[in-house]
Tab-separated table of C-alpha atoms and ligand atoms in Angstrom:
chain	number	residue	atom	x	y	z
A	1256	UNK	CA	83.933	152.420	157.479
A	1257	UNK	CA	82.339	155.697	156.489
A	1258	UNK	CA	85.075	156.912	154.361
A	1259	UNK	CA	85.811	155.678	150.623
A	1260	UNK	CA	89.556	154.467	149.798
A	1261	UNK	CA	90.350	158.409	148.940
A	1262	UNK	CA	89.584	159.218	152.336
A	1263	UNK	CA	86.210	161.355	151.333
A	1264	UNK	CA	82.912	160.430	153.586
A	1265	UNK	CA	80.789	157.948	151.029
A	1266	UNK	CA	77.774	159.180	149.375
A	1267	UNK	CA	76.018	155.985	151.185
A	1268	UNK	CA	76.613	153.360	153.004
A	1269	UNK	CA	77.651	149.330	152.263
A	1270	UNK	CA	75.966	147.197	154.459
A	1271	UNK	CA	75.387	143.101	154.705
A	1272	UNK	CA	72.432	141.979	153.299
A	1273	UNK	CA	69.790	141.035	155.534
A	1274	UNK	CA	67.200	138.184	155.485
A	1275	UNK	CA	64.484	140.245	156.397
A	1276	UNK	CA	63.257	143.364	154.884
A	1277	UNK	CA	60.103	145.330	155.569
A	1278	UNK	CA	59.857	146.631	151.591
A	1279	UNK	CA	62.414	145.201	149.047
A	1280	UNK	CA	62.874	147.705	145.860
A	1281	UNK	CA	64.304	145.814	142.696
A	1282	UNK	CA	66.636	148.442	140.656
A	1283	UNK	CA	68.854	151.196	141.633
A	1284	UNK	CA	67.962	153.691	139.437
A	1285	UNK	CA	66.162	157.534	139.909
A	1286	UNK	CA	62.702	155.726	140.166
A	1287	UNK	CA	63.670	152.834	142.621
A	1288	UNK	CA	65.735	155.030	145.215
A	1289	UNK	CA	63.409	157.959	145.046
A	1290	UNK	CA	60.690	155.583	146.220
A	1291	UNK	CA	62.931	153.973	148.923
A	1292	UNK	CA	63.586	157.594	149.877
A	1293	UNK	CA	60.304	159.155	150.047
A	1294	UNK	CA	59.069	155.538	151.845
A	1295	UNK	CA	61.609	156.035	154.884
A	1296	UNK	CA	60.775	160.326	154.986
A	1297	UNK	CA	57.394	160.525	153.880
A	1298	UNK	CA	55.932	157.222	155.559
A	1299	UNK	CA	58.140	156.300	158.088
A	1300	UNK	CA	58.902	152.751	156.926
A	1301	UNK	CA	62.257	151.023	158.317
A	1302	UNK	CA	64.126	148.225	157.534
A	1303	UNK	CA	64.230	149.009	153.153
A	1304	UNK	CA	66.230	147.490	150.790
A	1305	UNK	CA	67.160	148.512	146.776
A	1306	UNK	CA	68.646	145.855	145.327
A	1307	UNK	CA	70.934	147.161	142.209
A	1308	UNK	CA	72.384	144.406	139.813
A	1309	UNK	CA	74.942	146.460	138.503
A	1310	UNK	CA	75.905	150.046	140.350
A	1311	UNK	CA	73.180	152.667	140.987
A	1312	UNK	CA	72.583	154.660	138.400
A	1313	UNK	CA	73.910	152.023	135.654
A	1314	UNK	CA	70.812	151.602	133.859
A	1315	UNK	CA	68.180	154.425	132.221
A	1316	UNK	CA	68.947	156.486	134.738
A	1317	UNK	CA	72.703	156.789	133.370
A	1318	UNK	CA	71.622	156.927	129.901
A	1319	UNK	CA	69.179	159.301	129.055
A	1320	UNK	CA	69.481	162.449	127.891
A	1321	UNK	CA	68.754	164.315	131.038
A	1322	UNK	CA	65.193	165.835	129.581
A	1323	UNK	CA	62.509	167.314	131.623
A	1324	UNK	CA	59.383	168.695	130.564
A	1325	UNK	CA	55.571	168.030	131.025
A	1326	UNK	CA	54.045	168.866	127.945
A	1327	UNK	CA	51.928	165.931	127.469
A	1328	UNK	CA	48.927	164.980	125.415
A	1329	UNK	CA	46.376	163.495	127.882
A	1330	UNK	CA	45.409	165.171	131.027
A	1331	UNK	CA	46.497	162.247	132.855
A	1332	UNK	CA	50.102	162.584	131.535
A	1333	UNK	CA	50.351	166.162	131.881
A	1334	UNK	CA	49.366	166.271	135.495
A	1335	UNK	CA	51.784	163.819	136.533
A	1336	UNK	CA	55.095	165.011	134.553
A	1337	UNK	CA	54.210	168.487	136.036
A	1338	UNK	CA	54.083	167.106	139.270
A	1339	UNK	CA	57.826	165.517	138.539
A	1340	UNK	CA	58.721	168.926	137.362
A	1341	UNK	CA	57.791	170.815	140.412
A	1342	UNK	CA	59.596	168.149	143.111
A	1343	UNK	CA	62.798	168.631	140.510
A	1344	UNK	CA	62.188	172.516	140.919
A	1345	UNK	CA	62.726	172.215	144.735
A	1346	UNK	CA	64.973	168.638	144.388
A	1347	UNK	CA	68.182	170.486	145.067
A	1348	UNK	CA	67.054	171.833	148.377
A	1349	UNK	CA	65.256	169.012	149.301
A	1350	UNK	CA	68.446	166.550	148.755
A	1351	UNK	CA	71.220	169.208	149.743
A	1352	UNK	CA	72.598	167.907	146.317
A	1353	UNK	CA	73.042	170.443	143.052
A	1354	UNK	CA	70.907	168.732	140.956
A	1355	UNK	CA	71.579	171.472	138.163
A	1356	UNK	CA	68.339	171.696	136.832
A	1357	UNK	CA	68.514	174.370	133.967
A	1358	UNK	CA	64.934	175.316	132.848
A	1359	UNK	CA	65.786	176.385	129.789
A	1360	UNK	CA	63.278	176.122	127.740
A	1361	UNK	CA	61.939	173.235	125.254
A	1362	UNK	CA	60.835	173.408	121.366
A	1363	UNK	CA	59.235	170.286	119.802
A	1364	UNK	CA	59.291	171.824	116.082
A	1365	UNK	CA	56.831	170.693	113.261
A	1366	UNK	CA	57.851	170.070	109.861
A	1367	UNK	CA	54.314	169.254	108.495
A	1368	UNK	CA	50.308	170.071	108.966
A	1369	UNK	CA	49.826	166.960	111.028
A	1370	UNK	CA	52.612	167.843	113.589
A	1371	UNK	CA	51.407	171.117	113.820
A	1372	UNK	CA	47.958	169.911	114.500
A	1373	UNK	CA	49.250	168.122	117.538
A	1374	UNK	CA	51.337	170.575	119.002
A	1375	UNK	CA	48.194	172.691	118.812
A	1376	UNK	CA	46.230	169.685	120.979
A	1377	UNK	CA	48.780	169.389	123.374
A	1378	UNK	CA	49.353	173.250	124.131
A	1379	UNK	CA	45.227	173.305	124.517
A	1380	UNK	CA	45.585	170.212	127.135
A	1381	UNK	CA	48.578	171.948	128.681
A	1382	UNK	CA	46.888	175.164	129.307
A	1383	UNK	CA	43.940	173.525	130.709
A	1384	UNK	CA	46.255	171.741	133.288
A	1385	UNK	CA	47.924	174.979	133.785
A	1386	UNK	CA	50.710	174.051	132.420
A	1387	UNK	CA	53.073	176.999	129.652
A	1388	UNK	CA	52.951	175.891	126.615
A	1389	UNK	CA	52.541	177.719	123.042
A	1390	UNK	CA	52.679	176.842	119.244
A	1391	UNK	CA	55.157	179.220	117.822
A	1392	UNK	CA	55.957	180.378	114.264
A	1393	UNK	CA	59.582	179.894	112.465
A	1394	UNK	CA	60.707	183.478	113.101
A	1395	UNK	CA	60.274	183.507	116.663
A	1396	UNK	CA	62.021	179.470	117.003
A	1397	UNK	CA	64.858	181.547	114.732
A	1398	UNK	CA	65.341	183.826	117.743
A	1399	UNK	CA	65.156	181.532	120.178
A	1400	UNK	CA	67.819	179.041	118.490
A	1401	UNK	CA	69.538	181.602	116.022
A	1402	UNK	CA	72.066	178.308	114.377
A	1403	UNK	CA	68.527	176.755	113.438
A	1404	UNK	CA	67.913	176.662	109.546
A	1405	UNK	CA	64.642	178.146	109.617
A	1406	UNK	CA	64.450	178.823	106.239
A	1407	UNK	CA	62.349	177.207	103.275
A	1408	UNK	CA	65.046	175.697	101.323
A	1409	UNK	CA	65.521	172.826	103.544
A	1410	UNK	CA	64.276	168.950	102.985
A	1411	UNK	CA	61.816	169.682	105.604
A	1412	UNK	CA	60.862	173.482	106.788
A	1413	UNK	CA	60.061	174.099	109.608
A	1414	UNK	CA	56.532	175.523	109.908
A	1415	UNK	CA	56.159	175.932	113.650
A	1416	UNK	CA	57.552	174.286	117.187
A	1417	UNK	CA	55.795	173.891	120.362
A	1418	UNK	CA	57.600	175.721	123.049
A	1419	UNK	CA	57.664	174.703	127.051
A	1420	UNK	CA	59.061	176.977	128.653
A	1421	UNK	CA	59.561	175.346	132.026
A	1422	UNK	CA	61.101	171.987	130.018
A	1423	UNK	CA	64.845	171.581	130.428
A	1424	UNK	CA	67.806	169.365	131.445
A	1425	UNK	CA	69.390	168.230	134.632
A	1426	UNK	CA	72.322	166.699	135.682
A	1427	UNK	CA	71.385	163.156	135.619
A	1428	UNK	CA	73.897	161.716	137.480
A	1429	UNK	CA	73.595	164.032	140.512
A	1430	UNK	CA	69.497	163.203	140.786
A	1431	UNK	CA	70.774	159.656	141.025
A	1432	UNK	CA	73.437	160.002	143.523
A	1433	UNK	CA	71.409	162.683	145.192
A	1434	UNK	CA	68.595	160.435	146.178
A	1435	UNK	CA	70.647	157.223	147.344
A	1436	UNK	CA	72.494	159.769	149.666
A	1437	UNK	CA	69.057	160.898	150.748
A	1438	UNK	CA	67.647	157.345	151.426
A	1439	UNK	CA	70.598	156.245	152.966
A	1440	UNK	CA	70.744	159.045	155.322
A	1441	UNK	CA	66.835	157.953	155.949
A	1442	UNK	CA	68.645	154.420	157.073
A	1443	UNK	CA	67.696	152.572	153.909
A	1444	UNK	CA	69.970	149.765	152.679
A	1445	UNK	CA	71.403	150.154	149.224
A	1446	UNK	CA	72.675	147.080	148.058
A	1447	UNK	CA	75.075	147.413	144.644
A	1448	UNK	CA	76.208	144.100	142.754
A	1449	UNK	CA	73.070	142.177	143.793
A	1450	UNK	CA	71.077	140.321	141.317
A	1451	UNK	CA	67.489	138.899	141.891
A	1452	UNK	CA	67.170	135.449	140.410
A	1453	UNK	CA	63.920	134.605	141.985
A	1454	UNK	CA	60.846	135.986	143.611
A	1455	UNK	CA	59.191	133.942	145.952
A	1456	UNK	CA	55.026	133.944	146.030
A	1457	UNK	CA	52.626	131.491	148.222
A	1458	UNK	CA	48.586	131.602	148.036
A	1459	UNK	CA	48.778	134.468	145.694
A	1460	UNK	CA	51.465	136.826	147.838
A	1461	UNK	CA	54.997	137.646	148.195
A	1462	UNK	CA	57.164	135.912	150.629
A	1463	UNK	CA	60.256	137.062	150.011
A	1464	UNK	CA	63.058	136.648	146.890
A	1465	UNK	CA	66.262	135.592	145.973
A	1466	UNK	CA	69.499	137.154	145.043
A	1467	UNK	CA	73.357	136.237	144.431
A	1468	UNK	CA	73.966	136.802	147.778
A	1469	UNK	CA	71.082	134.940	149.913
A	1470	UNK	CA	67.834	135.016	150.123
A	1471	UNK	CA	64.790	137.758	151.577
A	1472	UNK	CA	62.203	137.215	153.402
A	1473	UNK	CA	59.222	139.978	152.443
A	1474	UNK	CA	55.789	141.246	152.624
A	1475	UNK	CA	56.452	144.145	149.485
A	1476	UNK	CA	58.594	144.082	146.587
A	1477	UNK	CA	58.731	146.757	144.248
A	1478	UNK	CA	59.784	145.869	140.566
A	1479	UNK	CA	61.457	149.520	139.669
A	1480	UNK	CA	63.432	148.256	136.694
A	1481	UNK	CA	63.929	149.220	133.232
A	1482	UNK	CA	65.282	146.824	130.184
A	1483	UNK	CA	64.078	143.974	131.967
A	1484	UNK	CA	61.259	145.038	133.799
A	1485	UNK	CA	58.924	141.936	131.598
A	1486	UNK	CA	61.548	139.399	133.166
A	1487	UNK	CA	61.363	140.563	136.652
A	1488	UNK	CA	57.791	140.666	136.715
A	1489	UNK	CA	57.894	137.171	134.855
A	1490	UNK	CA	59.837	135.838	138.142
A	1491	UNK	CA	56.803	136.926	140.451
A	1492	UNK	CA	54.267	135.063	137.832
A	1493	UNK	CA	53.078	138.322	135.908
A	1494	UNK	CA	53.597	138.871	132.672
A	1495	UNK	CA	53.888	142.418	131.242
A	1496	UNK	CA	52.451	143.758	127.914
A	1497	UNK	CA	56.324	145.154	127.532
A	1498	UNK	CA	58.364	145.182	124.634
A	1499	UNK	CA	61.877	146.079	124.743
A	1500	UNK	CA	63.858	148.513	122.745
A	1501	UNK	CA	67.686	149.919	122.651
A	1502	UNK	CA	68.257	153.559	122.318
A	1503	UNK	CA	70.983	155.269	121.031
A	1504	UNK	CA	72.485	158.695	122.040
A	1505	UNK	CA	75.210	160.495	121.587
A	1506	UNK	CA	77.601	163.436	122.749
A	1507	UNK	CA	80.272	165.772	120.778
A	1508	UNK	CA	83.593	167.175	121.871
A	1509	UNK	CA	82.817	170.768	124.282
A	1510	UNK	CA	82.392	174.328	122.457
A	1511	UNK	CA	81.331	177.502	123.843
A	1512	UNK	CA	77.433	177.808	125.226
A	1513	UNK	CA	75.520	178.543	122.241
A	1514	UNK	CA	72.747	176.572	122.567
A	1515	UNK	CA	70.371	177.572	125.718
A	1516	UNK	CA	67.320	175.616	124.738
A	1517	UNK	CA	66.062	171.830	124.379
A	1518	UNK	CA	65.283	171.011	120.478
A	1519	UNK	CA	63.168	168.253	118.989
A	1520	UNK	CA	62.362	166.764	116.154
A	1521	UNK	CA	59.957	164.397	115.417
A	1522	UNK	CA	60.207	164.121	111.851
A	1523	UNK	CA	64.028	163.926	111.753
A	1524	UNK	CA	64.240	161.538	115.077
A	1525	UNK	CA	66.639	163.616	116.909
A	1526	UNK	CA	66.584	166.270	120.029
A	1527	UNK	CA	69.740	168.126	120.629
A	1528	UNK	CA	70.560	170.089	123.966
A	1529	UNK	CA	73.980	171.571	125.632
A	1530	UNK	CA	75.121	170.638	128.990
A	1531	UNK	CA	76.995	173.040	131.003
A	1532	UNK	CA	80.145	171.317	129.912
A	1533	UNK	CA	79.910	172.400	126.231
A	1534	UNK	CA	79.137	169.153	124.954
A	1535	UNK	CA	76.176	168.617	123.029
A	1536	UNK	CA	73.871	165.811	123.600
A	1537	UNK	CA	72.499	164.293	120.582
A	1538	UNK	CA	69.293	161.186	121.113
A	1539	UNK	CA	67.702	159.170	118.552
A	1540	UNK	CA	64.502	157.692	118.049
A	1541	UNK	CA	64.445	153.972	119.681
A	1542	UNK	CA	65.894	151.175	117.194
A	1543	UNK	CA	63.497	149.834	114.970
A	1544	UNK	CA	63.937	146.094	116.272
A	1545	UNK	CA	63.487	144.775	119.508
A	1546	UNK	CA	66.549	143.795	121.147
A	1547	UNK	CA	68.911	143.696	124.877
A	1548	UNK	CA	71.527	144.797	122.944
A	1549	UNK	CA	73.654	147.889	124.159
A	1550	UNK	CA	76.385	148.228	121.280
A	1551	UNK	CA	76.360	151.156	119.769
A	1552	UNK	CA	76.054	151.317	115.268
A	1553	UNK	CA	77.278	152.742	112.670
A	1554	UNK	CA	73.572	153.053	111.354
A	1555	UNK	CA	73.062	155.512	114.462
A	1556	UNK	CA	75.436	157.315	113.963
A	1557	UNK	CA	74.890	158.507	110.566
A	1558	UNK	CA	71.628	158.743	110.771
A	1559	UNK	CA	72.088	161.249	113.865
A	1560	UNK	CA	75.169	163.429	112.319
A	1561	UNK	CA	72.866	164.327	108.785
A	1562	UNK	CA	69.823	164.905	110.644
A	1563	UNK	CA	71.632	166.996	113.218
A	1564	UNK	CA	72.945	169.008	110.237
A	1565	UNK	CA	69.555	169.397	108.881
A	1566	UNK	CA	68.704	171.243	111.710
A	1567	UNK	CA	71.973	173.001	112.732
A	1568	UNK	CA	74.210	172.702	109.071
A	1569	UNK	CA	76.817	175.354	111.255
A	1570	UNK	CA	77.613	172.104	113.045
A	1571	UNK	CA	79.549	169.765	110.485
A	1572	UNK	CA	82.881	170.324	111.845
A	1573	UNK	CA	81.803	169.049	115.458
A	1574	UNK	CA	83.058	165.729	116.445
A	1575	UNK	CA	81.442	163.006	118.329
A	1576	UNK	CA	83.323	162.196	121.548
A	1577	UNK	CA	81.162	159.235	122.562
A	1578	UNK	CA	78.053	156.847	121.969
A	1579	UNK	CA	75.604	154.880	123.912
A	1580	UNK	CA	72.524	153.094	124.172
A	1581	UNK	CA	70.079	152.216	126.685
A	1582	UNK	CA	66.958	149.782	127.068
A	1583	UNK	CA	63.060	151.093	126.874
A	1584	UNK	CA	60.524	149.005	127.737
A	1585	UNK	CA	57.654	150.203	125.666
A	1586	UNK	CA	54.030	149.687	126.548
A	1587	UNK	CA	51.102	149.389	123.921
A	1588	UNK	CA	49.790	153.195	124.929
A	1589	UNK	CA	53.311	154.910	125.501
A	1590	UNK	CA	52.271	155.116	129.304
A	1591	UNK	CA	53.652	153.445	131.950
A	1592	UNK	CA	52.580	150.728	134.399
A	1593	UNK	CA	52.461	151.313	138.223
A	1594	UNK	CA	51.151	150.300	140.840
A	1595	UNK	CA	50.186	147.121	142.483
A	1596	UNK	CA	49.419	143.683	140.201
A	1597	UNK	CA	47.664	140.343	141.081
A	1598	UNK	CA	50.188	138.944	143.468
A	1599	UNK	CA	49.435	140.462	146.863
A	1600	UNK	CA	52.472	142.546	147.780
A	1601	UNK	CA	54.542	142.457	144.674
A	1602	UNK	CA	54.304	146.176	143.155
A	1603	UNK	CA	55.294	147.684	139.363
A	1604	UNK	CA	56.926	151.172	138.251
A	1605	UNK	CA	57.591	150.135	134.594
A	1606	UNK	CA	57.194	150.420	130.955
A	1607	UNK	CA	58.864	154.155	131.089
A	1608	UNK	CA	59.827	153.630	127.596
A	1609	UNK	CA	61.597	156.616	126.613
A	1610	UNK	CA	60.527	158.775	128.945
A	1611	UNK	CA	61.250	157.282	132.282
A	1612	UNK	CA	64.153	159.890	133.521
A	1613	UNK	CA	62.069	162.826	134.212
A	1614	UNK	CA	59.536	160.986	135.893
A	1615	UNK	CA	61.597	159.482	138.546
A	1616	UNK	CA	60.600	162.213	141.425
A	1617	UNK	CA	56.844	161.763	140.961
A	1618	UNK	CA	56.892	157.910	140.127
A	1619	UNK	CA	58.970	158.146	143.726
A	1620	UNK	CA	56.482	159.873	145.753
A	1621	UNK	CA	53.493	158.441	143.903
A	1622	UNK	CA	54.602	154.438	144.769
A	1623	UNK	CA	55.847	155.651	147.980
A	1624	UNK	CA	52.332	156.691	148.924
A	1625	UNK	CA	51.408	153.384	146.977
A	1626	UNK	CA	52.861	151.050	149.220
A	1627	UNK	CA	52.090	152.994	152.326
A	1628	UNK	CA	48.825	153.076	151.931
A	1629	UNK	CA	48.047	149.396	150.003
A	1630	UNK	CA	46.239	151.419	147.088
A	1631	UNK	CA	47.426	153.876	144.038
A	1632	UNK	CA	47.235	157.723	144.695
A	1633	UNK	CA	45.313	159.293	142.213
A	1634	UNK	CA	47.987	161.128	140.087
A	1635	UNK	CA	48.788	157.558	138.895
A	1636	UNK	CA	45.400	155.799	138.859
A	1637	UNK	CA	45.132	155.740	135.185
A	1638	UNK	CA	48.354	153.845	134.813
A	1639	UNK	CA	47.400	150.352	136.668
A	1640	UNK	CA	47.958	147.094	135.194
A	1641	UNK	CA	44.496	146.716	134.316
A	1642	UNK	CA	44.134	149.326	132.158
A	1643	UNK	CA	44.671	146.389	129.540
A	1644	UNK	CA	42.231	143.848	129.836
A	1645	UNK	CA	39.267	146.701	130.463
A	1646	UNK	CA	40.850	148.686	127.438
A	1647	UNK	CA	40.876	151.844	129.116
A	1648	UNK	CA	44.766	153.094	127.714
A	1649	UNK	CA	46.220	156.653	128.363
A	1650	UNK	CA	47.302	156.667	124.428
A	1651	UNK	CA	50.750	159.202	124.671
A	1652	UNK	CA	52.204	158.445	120.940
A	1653	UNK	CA	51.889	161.598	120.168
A	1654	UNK	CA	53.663	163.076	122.507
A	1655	UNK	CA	56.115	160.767	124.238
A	1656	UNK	CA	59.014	161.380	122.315
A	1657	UNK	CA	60.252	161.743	119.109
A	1658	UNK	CA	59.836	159.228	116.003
A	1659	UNK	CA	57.386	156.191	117.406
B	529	PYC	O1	60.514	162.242	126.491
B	529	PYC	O2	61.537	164.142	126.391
B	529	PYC	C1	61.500	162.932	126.214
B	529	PYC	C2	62.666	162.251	125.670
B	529	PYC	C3	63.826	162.803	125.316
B	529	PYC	C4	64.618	161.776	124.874
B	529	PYC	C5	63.938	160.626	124.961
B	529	PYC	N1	62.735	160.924	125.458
């Protein structure tokens, strides 16, 4: 029972699915199995659930670009992306699982006064949060990233970059599969190829929900999706200010390591990194027209190949191997929701948008402690649901990602 068809010990366990759960997390990516984990080792709850429609790991959390960094605009952000920074710092150890978390380095660059002028806010708001960040000038970027075109000729010059040091990229994959390993081992039920078609609420609470494969009985559900985190919530009677949004990415064929730091840009709507496999990892801007779809177009790929070569012109003789998109469920302030909502019981961790990935540690430990304890910690107090109606947003625009 323990060992997969190849005769290898699985990574977790199958199990049947029970009709009573203690906590029932909807979504088996980074965000929903790091809570289940940190629930059964920090809090000592039994008897969870994750309930994955697909596989784990089939969603955002298979289709980002692997990005971490903390270098925020609002105090608020920056404090809790650095927190998800330092639990990735020590993730590896903490899972027994090479995460391969390269801290190579980040550069947002600027290609005008106004970009500059926020790279200068956000390094201030780092700093204060103790957080390394600096604006840089074009020759030191050229040093940095030496196949840059840092000169003036281009269509748009670079005139500075923040840099974040500590910013980087991980193997996504591995955080993913690290975790469910880690819950599992913590006696949590992962449950793959179950759907939720119906959350059940009486007098204002959660009962319990309904899948494909039975139903639930429950106190707590936790609604840790992405791409249709607005429906889910929908099924428990809450509606989300959410609007939905493909994103496209890319990767080329392998070359040698030349490329040891993360770049962004803004203007052009493209960041461009290197795994340790050569490849390099190419992400867009989200589409500019709200959709479920994941097909890949041509548009995208244009667009990315002459903006990469902008940037890098050294590059045109790189193929593409392969593109992709995946679903971001923006909010109005470019923060996410969390915590818990109106129904008794029934919990959020959504709107990540496009920055969901790196935040999957801290959004873990933070609704953990959320659930545990019936009330939000305070590293994610400013991100409740009711932000809204008493207009109190945590506005990130300028610094959530690149081109919103
Ligand atoms: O927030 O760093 C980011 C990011 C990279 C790609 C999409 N979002």
């Amino acid at each position: 029972h323990g060992l997969s068809r190849s005769g290898w010990p699985r990574a977790w366990r199958e199990h049947e699915l029970r009709d009573r759960y203690d906590a029932v997390i909807i979504g088996g990516g980074v965000h929903g199995l790091a809570t289940a984990y940190y629930l059964a080792r920090d809090h000592g709850m039994r008897h969870i659930a994750v309930l994955e429609r697909a596989y784990v790991g089939s969603g955002g959390s298979g289709r980002n670009t692997a990005i971490l960094r903390s270098n925020y605009l609002t105090p608020e952000g920056v404090r809790f992306y650095d927190r998800s920074i330092q639990l990735y710092e020590h993730l590896a150890a903490d899972l027994n699982f090479n995460v391969m978390f390269s801290q190579r380095g980040h550069l947002t660059l600027a290609h005008n006064d106004a970009s500059l002028r926020t790279m200068r806010w956000r390094t201030e708001v780092n700093k204060l949060q103790g957080v390394d960040s600096e604006v840089i000038g074009p020759d030191r970027i050229g040093e940095l990233v030496p196949y840059l075109d840092t000169s003036a000729e281009t269509r748009y010059p670079i005139l500075g970059a923040l840099y974040h040091p500590p910013g980087g990229i991980v193997r996504h994959d591995a955080v993913v599969w690290g975790y469910a390993r880690g819950a599992d081992a913590h006696g949590v039920h992962i449950h793959q190829q179950t759907e939720v078609t119906g959350i059940d609420v009486e007098h204002g609470r959660v009962r319990g929900l309904r899948t494909n494969r039975g139903r639930i009985a429950t106190p707590v559900v936790l609604n840790a999706t992405a791409g249709w985190s607005s429906l889910v919530s929908h099924q428990a009677g809450v509606e989300m200010p959410v609007q939905t949004f493909p994103l496209q990415a890319a990767v080329t064929e392998p070359v040698r390591p030349f490329l040891d730091t993360v770049v962004v840009s803004g203007t052009l709507h493209v960041y461009v990194s290197q795994t340790d496999r050569g490849e390099l990892v190419f992400g867009a801007s989200v589409d500019p027209f709200a959709s479920y779809s994941i097909r890949g177009s041509l548009e995208f790929t244009e667009g990315i190949a002459g903006h990469v070569l902008e940037l890098m012109p050294a590059l045109h003789r790189m193929r593409l191997l392969r593109q992709w998109a995946g679903l971001c469920d923006m909010t109005p302030d470019y923060s996410p929701i969390m915590g818990p909502t109106p129904v008794e019981g029934f919990y959020v961790d959504v709107g990540w948008g496009t920055y969901g990935f790196k935040a999957g540690p801290v959004s873990g430990e933070a609704m953990a402690a959320c659930i545990a304890d019936g009330k939000p910690p305070e590293i994610i107090s400013a991100f409740g649901l009711d932000r809204f109606a008493d207009g109190r947003l945590v506005g990130e625009k300028g610094a959530a990602a690149v081109g919103h």
